[in-house]
mmCIF file of C-alpha atoms and ligand atoms in Angstrom:
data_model
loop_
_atom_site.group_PDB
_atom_site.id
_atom_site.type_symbol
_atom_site.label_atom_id
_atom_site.label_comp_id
_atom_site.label_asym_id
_atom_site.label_seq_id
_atom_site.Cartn_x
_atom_site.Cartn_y
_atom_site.Cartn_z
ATOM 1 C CA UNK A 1 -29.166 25.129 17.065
ATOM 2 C CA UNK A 2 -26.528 24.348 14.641
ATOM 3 C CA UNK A 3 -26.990 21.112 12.239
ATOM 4 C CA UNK A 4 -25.319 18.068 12.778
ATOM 5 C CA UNK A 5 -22.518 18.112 10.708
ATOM 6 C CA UNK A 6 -21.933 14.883 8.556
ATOM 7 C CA UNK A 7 -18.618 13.028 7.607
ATOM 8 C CA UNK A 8 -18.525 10.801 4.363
ATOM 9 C CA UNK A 9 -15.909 7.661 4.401
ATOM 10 C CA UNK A 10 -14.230 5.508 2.000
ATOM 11 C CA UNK A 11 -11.449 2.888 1.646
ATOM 12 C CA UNK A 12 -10.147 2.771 -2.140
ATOM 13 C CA UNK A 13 -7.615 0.478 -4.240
ATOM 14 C CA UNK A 14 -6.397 -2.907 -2.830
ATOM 15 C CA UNK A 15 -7.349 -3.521 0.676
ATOM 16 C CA UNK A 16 -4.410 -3.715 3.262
ATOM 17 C CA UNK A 17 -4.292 -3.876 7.435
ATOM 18 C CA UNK A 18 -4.917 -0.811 9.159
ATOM 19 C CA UNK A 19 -8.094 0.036 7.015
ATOM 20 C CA UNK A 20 -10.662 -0.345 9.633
ATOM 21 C CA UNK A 21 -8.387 1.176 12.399
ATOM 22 C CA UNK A 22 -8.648 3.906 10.489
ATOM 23 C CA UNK A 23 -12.179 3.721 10.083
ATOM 24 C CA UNK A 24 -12.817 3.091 13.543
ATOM 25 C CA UNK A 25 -10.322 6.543 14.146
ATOM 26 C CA UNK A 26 -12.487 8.453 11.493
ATOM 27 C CA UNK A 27 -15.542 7.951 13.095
ATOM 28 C CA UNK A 28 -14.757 7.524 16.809
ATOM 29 C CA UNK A 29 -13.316 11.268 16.305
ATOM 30 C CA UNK A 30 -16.508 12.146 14.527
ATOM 31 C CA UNK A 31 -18.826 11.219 17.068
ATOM 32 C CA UNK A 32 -16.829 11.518 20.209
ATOM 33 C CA UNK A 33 -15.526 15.498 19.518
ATOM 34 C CA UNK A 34 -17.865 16.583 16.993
ATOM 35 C CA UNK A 35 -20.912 14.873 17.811
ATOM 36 C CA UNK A 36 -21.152 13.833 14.508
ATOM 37 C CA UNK A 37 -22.622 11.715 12.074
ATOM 38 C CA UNK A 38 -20.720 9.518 9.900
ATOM 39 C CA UNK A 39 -21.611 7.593 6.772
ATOM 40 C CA UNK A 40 -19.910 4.617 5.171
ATOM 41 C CA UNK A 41 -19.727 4.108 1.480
ATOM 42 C CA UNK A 42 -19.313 0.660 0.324
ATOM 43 C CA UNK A 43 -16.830 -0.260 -2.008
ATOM 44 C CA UNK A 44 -14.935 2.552 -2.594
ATOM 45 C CA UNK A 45 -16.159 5.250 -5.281
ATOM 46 C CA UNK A 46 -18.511 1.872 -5.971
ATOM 47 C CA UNK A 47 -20.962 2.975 -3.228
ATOM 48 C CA UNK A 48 -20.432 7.084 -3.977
ATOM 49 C CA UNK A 49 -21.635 6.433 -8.049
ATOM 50 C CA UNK A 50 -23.958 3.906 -6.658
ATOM 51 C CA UNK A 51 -25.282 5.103 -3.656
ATOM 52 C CA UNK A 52 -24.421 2.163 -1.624
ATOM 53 C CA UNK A 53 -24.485 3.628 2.031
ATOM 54 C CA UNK A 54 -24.139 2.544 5.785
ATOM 55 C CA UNK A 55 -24.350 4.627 8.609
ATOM 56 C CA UNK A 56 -21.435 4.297 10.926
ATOM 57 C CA UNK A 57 -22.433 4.283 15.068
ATOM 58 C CA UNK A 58 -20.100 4.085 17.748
ATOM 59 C CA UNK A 59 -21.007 0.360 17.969
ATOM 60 C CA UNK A 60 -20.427 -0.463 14.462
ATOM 61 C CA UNK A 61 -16.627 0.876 14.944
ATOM 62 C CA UNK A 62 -15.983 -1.152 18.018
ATOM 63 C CA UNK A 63 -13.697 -3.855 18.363
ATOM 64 C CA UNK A 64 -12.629 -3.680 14.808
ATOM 65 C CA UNK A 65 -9.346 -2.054 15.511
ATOM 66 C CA UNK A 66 -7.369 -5.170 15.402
ATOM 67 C CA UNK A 67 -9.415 -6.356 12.057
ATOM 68 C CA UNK A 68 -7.891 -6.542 8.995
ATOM 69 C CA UNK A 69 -9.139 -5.227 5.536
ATOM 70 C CA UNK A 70 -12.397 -3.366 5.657
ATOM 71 C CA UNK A 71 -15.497 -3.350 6.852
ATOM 72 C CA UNK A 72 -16.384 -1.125 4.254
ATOM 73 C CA UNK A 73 -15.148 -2.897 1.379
ATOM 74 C CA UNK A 74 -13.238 -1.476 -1.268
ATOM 75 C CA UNK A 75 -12.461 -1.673 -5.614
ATOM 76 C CA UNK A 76 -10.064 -1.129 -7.688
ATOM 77 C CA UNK A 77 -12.238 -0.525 -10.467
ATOM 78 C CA UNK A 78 -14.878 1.967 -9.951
ATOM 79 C CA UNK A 79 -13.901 5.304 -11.004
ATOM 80 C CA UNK A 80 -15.983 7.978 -11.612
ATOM 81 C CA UNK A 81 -14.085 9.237 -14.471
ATOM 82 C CA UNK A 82 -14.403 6.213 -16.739
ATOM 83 C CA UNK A 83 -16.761 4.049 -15.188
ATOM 84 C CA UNK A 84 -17.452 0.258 -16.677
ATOM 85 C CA UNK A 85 -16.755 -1.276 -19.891
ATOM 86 C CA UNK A 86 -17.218 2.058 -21.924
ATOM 87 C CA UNK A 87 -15.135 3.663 -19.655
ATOM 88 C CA UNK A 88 -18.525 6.186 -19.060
ATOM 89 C CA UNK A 89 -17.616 10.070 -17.122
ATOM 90 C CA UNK A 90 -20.234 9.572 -13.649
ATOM 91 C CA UNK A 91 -18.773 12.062 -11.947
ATOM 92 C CA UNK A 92 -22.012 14.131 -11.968
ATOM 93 C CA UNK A 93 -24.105 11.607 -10.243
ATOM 94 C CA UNK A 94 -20.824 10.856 -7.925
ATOM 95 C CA UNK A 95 -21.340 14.621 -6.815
ATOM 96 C CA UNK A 96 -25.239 14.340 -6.812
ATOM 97 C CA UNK A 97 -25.598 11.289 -4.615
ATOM 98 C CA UNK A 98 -22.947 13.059 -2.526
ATOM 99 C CA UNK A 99 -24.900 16.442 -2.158
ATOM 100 C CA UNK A 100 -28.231 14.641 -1.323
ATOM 101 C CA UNK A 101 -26.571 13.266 1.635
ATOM 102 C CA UNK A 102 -25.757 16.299 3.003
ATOM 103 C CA UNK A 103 -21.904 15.662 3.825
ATOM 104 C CA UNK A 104 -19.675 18.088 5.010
ATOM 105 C CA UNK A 105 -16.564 16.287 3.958
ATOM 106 C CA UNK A 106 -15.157 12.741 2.222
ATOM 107 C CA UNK A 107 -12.390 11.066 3.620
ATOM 108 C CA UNK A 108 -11.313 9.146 0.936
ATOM 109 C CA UNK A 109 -8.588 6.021 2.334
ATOM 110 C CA UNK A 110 -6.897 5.179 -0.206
ATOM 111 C CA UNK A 111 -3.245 5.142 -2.215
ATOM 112 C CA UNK A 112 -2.323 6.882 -5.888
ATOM 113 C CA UNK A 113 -5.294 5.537 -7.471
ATOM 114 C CA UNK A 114 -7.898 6.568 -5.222
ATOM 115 C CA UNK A 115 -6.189 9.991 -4.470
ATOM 116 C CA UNK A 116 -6.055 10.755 -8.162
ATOM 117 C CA UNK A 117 -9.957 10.177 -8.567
ATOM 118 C CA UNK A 118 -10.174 12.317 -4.704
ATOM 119 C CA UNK A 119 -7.798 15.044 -6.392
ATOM 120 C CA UNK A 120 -10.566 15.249 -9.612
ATOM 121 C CA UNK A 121 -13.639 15.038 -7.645
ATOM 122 C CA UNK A 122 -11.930 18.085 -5.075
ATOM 123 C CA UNK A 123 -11.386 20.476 -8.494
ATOM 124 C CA UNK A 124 -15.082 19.771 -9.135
ATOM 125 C CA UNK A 125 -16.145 20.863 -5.474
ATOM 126 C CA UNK A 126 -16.226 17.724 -3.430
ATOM 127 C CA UNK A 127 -14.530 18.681 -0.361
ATOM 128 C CA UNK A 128 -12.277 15.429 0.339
ATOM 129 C CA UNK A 129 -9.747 14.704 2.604
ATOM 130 C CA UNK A 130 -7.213 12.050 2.074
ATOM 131 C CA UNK A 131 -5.710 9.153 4.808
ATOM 132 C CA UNK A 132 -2.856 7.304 2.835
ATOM 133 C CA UNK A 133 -2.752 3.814 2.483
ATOM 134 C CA UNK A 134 -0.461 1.219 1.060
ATOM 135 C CA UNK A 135 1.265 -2.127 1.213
ATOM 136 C CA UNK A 136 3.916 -0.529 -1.057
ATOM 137 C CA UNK A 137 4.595 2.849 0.921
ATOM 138 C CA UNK A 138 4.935 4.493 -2.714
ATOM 139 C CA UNK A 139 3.820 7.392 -1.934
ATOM 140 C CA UNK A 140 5.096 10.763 -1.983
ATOM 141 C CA UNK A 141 4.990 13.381 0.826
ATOM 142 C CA UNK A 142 4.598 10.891 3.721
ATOM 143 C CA UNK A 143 6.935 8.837 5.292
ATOM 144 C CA UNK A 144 4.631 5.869 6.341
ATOM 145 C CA UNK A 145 1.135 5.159 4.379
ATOM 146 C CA UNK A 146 -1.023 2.318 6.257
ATOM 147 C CA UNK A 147 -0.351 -1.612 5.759
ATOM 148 C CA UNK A 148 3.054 -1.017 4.830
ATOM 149 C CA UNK A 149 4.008 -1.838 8.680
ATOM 150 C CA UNK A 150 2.408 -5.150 8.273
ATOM 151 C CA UNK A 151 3.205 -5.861 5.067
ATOM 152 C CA UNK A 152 6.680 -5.586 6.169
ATOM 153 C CA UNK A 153 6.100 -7.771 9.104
ATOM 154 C CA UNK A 154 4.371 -10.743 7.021
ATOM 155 C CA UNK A 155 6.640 -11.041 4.719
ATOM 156 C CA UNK A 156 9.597 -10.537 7.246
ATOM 157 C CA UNK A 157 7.785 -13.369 9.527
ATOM 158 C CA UNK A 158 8.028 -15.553 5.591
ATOM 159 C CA UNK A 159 11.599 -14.878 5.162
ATOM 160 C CA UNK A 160 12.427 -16.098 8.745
ATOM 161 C CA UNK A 161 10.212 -19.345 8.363
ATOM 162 C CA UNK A 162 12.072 -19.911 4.668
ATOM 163 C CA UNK A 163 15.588 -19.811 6.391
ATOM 164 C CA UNK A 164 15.142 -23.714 7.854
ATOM 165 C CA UNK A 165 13.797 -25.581 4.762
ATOM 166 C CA UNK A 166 16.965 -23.214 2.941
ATOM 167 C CA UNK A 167 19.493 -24.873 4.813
ATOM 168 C CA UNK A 168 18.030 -28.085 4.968
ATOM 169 C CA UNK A 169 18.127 -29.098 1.456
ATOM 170 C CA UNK A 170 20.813 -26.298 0.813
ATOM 171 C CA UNK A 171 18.858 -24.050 -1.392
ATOM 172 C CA UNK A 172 18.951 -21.065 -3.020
ATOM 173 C CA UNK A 173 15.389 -19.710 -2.014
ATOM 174 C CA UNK A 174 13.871 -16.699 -3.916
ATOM 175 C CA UNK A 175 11.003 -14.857 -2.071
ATOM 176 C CA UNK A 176 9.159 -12.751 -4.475
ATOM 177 C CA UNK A 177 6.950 -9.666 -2.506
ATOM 178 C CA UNK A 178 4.640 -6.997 -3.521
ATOM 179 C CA UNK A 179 5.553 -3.306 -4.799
ATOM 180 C CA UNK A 180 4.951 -2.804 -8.344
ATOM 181 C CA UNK A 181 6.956 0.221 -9.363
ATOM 182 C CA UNK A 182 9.391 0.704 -5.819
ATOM 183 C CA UNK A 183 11.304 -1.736 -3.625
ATOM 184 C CA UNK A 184 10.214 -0.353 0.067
ATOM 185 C CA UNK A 185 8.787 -3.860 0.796
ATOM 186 C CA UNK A 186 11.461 -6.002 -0.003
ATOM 187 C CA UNK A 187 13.964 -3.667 0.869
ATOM 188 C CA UNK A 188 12.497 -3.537 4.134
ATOM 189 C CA UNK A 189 11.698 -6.779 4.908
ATOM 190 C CA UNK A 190 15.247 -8.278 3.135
ATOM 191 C CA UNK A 191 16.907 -6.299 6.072
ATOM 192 C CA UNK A 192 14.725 -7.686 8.559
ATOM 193 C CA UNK A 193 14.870 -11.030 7.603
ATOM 194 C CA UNK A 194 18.603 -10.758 6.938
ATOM 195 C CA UNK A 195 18.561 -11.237 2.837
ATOM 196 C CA UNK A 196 21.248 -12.564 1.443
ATOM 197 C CA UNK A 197 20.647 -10.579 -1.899
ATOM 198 C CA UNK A 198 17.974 -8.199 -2.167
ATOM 199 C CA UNK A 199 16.592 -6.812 -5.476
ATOM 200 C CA UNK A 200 14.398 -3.968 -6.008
ATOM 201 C CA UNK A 201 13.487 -1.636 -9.184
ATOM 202 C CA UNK A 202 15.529 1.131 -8.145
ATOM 203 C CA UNK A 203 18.657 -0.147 -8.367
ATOM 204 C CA UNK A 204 19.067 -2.333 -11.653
ATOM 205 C CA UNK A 205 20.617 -5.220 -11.511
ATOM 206 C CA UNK A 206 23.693 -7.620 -13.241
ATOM 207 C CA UNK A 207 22.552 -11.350 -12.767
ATOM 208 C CA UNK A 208 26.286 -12.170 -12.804
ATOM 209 C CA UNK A 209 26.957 -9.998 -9.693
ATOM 210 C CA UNK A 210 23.845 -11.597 -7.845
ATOM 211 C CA UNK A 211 25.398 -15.519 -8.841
ATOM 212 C CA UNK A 212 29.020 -14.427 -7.840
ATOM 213 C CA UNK A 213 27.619 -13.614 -4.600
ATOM 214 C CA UNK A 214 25.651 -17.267 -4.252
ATOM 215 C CA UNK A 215 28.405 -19.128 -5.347
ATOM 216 C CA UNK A 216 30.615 -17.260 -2.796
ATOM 217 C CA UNK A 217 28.298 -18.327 -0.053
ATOM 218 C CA UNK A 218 28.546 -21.274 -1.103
ATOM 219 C CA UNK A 219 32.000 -21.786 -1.481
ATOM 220 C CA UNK A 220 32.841 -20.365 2.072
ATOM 221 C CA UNK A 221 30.058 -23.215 3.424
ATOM 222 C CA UNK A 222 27.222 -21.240 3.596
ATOM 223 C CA UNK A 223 24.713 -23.904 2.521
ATOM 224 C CA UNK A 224 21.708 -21.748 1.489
ATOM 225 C CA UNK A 225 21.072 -18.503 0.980
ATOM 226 C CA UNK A 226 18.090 -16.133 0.659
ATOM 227 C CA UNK A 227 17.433 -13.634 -2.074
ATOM 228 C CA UNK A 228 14.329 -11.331 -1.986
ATOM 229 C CA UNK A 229 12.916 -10.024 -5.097
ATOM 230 C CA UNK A 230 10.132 -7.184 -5.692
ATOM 231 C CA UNK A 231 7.816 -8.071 -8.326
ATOM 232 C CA UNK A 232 8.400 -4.954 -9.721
ATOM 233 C CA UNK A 233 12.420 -5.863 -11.005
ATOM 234 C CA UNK A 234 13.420 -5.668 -14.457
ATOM 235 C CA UNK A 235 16.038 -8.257 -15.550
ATOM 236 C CA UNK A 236 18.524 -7.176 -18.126
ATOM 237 C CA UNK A 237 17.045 -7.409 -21.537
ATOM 238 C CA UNK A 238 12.951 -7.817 -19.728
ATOM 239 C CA UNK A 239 10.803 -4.958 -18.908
ATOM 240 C CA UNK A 240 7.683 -5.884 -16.251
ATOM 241 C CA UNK A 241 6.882 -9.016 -15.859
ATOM 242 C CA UNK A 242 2.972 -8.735 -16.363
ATOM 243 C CA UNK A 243 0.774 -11.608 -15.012
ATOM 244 C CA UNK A 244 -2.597 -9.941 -16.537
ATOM 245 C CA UNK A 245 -4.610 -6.623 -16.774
ATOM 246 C CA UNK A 246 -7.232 -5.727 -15.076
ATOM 247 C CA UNK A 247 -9.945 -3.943 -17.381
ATOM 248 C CA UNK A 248 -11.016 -0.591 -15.733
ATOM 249 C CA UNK A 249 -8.505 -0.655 -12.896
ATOM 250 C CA UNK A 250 -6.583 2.934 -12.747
ATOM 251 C CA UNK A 251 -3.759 0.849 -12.767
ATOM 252 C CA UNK A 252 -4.324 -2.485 -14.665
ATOM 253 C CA UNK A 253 -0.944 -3.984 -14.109
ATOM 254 C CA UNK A 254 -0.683 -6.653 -12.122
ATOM 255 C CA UNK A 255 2.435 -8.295 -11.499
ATOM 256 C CA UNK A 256 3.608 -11.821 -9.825
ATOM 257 C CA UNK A 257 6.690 -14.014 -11.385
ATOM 258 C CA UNK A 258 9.471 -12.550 -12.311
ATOM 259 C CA UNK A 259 10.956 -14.451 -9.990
ATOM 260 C CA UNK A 260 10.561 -17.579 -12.029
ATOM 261 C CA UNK A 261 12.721 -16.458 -14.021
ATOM 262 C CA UNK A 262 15.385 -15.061 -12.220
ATOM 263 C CA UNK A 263 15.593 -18.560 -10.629
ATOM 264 C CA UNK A 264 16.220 -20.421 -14.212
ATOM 265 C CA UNK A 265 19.023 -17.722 -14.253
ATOM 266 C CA UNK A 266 20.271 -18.647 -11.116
ATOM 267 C CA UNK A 267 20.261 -22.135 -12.174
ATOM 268 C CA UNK A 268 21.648 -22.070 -15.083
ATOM 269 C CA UNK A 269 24.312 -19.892 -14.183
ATOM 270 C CA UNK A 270 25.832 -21.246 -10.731
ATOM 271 C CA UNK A 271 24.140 -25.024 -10.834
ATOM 272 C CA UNK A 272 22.736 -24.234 -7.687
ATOM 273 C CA UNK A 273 18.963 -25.465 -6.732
ATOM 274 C CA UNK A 274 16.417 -22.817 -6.551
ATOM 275 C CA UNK A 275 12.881 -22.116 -5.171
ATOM 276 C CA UNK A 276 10.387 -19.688 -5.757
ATOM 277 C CA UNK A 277 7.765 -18.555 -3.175
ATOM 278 C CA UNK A 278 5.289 -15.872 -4.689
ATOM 279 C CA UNK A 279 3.809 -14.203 -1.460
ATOM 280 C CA UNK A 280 1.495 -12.713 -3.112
ATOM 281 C CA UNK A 281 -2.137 -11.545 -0.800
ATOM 282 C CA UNK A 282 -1.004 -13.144 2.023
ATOM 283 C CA UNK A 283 0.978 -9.414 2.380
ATOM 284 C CA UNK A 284 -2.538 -7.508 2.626
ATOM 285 C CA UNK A 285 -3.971 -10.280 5.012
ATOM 286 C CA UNK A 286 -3.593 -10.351 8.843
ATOM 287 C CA UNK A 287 -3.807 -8.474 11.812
ATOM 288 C CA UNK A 288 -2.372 -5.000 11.421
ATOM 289 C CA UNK A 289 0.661 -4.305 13.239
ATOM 290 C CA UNK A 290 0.751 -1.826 16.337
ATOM 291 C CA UNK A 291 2.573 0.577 14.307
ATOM 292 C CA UNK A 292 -0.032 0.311 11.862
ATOM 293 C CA UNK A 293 -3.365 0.771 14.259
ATOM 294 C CA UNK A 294 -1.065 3.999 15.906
ATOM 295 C CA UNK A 295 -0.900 5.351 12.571
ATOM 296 C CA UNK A 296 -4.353 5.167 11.552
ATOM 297 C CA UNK A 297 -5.252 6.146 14.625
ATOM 298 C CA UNK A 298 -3.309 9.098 14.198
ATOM 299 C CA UNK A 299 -4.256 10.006 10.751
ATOM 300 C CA UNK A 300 -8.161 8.967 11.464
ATOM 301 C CA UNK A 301 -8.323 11.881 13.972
ATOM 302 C CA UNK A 302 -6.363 14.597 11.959
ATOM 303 C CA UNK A 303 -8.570 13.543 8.752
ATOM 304 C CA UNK A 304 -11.738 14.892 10.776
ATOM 305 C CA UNK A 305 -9.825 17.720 12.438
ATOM 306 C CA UNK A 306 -9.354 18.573 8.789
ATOM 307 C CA UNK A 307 -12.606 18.188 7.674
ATOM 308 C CA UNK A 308 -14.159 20.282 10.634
ATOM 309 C CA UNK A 309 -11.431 22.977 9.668
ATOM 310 C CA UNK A 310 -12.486 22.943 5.932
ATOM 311 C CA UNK A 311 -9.203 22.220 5.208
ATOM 312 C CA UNK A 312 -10.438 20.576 1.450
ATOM 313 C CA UNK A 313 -7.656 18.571 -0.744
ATOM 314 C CA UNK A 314 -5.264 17.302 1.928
ATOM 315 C CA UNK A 315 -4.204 14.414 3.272
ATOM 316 C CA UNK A 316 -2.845 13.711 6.593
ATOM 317 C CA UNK A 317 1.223 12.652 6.434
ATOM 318 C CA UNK A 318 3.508 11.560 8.856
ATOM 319 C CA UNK A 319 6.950 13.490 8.821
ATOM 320 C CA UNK A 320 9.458 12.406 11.037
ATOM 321 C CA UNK A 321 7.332 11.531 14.286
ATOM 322 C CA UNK A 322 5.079 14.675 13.555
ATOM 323 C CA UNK A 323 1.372 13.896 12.178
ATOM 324 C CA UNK A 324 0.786 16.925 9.615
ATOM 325 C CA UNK A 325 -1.103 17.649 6.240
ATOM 326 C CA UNK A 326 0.373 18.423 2.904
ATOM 327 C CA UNK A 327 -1.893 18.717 -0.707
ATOM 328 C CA UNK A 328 -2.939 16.124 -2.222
ATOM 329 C CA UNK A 329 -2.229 17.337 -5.181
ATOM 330 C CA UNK A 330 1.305 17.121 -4.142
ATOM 331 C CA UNK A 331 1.681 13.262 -3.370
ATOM 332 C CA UNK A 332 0.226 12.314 -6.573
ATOM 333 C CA UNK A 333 2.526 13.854 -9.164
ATOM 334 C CA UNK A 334 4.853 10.845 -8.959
ATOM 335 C CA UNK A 335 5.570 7.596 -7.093
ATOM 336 C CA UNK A 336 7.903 8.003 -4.001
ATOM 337 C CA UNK A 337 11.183 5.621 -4.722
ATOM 338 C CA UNK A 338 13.562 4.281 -2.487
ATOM 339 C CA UNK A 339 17.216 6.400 -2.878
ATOM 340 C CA UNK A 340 19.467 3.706 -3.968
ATOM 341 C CA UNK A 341 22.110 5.625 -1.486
ATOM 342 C CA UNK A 342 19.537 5.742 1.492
ATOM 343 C CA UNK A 343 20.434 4.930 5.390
ATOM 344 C CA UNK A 344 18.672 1.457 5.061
ATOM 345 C CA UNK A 345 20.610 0.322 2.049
ATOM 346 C CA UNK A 346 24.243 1.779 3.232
ATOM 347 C CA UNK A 347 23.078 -0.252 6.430
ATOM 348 C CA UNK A 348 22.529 -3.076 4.548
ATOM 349 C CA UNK A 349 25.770 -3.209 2.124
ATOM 350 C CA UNK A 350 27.628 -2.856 5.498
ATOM 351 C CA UNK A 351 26.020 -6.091 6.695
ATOM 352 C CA UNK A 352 27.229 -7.509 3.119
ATOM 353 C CA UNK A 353 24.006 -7.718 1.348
ATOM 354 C CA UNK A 354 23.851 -7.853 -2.055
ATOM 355 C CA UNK A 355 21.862 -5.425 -4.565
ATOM 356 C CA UNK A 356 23.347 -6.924 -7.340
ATOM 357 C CA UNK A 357 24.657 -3.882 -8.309
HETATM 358 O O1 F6P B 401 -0.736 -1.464 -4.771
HETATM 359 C C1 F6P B 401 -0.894 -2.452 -3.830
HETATM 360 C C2 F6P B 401 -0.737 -3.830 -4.419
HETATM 361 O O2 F6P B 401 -0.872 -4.767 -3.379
HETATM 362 C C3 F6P B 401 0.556 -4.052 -5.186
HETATM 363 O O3 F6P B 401 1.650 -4.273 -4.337
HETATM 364 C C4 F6P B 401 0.190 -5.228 -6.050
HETATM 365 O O4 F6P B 401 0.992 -5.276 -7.210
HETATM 366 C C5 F6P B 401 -1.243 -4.953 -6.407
HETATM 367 O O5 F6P B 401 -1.749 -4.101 -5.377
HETATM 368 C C6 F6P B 401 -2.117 -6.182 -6.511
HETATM 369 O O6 F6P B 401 -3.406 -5.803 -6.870
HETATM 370 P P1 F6P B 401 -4.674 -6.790 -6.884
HETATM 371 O O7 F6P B 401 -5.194 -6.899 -5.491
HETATM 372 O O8 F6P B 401 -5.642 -6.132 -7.790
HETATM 373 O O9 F6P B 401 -4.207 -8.123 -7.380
#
């Protein structure tokens, strides 16, 4: 009789909605078509260099489709290739602790980060598979990665709920969301929550264009108006706005405020009052959104099909309404950017929005 075959899981990076959907997908395939085993590994590559397991049942996967981060944990810190505070090269006891479990496959969860430690451990035999995940949908060779759905929605849900206290005290308000390097969150959620100005990285702006455009509101009676901001934005004359680092992250950049000072701008240039709200990890908390628990649900069953067709280095993608695989290799060689003369932001000029451009 043939072994059971075993299945290795992961979430990686920042946590987001959709994480255990996919988990629950992962194994729930596992067990259900393969009659399979699963194992958990805490904390990301954490529990892989650490050999921090759990086994995953049918029971422990149940009911934790609406859930949001994981029930696996996760870190943005533990990577096998410079591990700690000297920055130490584990990947050998990564791979042992992974052979002495006797796993036929890894499915790593996880954005850039993780997939660029998933890529390294691949070339040095692990055979990993890859689900993509992320608030900021950056990457490449996938239309949708998890959490960016919800992300979308929570900040959308802000931007509606900032619209009264805006006209109220006739404010300029300034919502400030996640995306570090591209503008798919705010871009998305300005439309859907009908920003007035919307700034993202990929299309630099002129801070007199984005005042014009308040003080024309204004002067036709609008008595507020809403500008959404990606904490990724350079202002003229600024590069990032860096909040801190974090030591041994594979990014360490953290951002959060430029926003602050695009307000004093504001001020200063049209006299008009301005807020700040800083969404910050309220866009990773929540429910996930249906489209979010389809997706993983999706992508949790084509990771194992992968796995159980030794199909080693991919990642599951979603291309148009099609669920497919592409290299992983391939959605790691840079960050996937929003087309400053894409569908969503010709839609959104139409509508009169302004990129500040
Ligand atoms: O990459 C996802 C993300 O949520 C970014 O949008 C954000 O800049 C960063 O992670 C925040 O990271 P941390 O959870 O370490 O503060």
């Amino acid at each position: 009789m043939r072994r059971k075959r075993r299945i290795g899981i992961l979430t990686g990076g920042g946590d987001c909605p959709g994480l255990n959907p996919a988990i629950r997908a992962v194994a729930k395939t596992a067990i259900f078509c393969y009659q399979a085993e699963v194992v958990g590994f805490k904390d990301g590559f954490e529990g892989l260099i650490k050999n921090k397991t759990k086994k995953l049942g049918w029971e422990d996967v149940s009911g934790i489709l609406t859930l949001g981060g994981t029930i696996l944990g996760t870190s943005n810190r533990a990577n096998p290739f410079a591990y700690g505070e000297g920055k130490k090269d584990v990947s050998p006891i990564a791979l042992k602790n992974f052979r002495r479990l006797k796993l036929d496959g890894l499915v790593c969860i996880g954005g850039d980060g993780t997939f660029h430690i998933a890529h390294r451990l691949h070339q040095l035999g692990m055979p990993v598979v890859g689900i993509p995940k992320t608030i900021d949908n950056d990457l490449e060779r996938t239309d949708y990665t998890i959490g960016f759905d919800s992300a979308v929605a929570v900040a959308t849900e802000s931007i509606d709920n900032i619209h009264t206290t805006a006209e109220s005290h006739h404010r300029v308000m300034i919502v400030e969301v996640m995306g570090r390097y591209t503008g798919w969150l705010a871009l998305y959620a300005g439309v859907a929550g009908g920003g007035d100005v919307i700034l993202i990285p990929e299309i630099p702006f002129d801070m007199k264009k984005v005042c014009q455009e308040l003080l024309r509101r204004s002067k036709i009676g609008k008595r507020f108006s809403i500008v959404v901001v990606a904490e990724g934005v350079k202002p003229a004359g600024s590069g990032l706005v860096i909040k801190r680092k974090v030591k041994g992250s594979t990014d360490p950049i953290r951002l959060g405020g430029v926003s602050y000072r695009i307000a004093e701008q504001i001020e200063s240039l049209t006299g008009l009052e301005t807020r700040v709200i800083i969404l910050g990890h309220l866009q990773r908390g929540g429910k996930p959104t249906e489209f979010d628990r389809i997706l993983a649900t999706q992508f949790g069953k084509k990771a194992v099909d992968l796995v159980m067709g030794e199909k080693f280095g991919w990642m599951t993608s979603r291309q148009g309404d099609k669920i497919i695989c592409v290299p992983i290799a391939s959605a790691i060689t840079r960050l996937k950017k929003v087309k400053p003369n894409s569908p969503i932001v010709d839609a959104a000029k139409a509508m009169g929005t302004c990129f500040g451009d």
